[in-house]
Coordinates of C-alpha atoms in Angstrom, one line a residue:
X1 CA 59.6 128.7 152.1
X2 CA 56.4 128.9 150.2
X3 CA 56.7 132.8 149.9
X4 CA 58.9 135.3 150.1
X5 CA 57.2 139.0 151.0
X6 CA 59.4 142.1 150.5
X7 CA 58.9 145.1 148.8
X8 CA 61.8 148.1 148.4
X9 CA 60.8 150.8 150.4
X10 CA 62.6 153.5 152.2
X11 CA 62.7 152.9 155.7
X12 CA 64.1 154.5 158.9
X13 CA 64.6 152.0 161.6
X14 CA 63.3 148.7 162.3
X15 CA 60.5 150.2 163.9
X16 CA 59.5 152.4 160.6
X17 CA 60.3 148.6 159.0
X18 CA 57.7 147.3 160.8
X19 CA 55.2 149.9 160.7
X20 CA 55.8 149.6 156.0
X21 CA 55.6 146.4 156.3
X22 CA 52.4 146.0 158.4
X23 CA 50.7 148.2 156.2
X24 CA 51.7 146.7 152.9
X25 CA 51.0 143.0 154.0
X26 CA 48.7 143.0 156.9
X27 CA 45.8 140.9 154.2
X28 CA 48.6 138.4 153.5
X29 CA 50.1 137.9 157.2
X30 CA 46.1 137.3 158.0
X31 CA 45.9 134.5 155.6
X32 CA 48.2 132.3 158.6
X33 CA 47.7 130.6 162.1
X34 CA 50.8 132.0 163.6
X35 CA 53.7 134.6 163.5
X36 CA 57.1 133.4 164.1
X37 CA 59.4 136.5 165.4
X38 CA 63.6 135.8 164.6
X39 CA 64.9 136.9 167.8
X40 CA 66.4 139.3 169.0
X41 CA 66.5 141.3 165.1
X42 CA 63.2 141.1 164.3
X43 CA 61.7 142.1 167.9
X44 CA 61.2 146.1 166.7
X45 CA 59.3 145.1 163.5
X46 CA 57.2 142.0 164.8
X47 CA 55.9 144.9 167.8
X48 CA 54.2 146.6 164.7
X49 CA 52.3 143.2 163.6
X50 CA 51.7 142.2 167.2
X51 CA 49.5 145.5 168.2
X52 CA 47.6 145.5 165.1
X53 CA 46.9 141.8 164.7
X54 CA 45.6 139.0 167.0
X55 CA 47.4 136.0 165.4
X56 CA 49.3 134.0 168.3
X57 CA 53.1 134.9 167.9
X58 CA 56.1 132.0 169.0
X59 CA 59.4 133.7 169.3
X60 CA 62.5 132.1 167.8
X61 CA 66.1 132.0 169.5
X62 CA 69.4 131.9 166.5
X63 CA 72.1 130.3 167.9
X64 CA 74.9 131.3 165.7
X65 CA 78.5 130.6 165.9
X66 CA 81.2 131.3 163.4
X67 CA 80.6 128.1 161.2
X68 CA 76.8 127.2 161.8
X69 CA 73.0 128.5 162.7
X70 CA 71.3 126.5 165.0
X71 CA 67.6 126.7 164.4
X72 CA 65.5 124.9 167.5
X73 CA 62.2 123.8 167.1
X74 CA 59.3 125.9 168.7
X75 CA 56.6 123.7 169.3
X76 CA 53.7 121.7 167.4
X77 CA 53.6 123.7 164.1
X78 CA 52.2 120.9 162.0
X79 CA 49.5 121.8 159.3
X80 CA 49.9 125.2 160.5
X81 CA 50.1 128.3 158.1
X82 CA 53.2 130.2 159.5
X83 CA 54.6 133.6 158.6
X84 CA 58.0 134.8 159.7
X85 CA 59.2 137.5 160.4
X86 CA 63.2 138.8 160.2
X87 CA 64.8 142.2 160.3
X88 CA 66.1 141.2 156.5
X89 CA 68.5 138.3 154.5
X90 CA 71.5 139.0 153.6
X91 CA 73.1 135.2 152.4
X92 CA 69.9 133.3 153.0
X93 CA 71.4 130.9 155.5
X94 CA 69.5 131.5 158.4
X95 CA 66.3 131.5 156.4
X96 CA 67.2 128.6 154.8
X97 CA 67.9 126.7 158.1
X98 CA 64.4 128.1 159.4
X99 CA 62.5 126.9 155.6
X100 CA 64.3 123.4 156.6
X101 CA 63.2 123.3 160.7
X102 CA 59.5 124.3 159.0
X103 CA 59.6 122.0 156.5
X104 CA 60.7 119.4 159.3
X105 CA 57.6 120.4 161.4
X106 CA 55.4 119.9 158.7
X107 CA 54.1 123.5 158.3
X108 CA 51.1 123.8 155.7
X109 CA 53.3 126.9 154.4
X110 CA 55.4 128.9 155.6
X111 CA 55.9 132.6 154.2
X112 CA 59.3 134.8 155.0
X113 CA 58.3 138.3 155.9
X114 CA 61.4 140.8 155.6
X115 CA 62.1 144.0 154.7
X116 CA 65.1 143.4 153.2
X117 CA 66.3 140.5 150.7
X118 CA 68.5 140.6 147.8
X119 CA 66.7 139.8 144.8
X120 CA 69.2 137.1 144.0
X121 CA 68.8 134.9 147.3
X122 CA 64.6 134.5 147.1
X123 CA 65.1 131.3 144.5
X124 CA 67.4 129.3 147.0
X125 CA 64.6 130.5 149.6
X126 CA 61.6 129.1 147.7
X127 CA 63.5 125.7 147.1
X128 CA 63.6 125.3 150.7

């Protein structure tokens, strides 16, 4: 990932998530050429982002079992600015897996946008 965005804030539900998080980095989330929604988590939070914004938005199906995430590809993403959107990180394994399936597409950049993330995790994101 080329940026991690969180911020510690006091939230109620995903919903309020999305709402915080809208309003704290709508000027940043501008700055890319798509919105990549982790489904189904993320769906409450990227509703926020998707009536206030008019950036194109590609959903993205996790296929997790109990010993691997499965990230599929979602299209032609190359040279693209892409920002993703998660309900939060917890290992960083998922969001490692979707840094590497970017990085695969050859994204431009690609900037995780969560509402959650333990301070410890963002290195291991960034070297992704």
């Amino acid at each position: 990932m080329s940026r991690v965005l969180m911020t510690q804030f006091d939230f109620i539900d995903r919903a309020d998530a999305g709402q915080k998080m809208l309003a704290t980095f709508k000027p940043e989330i501008l700055e890319h050429d798509v919105i990549v929604v982790v489904l189904p988590a993320a769906v409450e939070i990227a509703l926020a982002f998707a009536t206030e914004m008019t950036l194109p938005m590609r959903d993205l199906n996790i296929i997790r079992t109990r010993t691997e995430v499965s990230i599929p590809r979602i299209g032609d993403l190359a040279g693209l600015k892409v920002a993703v959107i998660d309900d939060g990180v917890e290992s960083g394994s998922t969001a490692m897996a979707i840094g590497a399936m970017l990085r695969g597409a050859s994204v431009q950049t690609a900037t995780l946008v969560v509402p959650v993330c333990p301070k410890s995790v963002v290195p291991h994101l960034l070297a992704v």
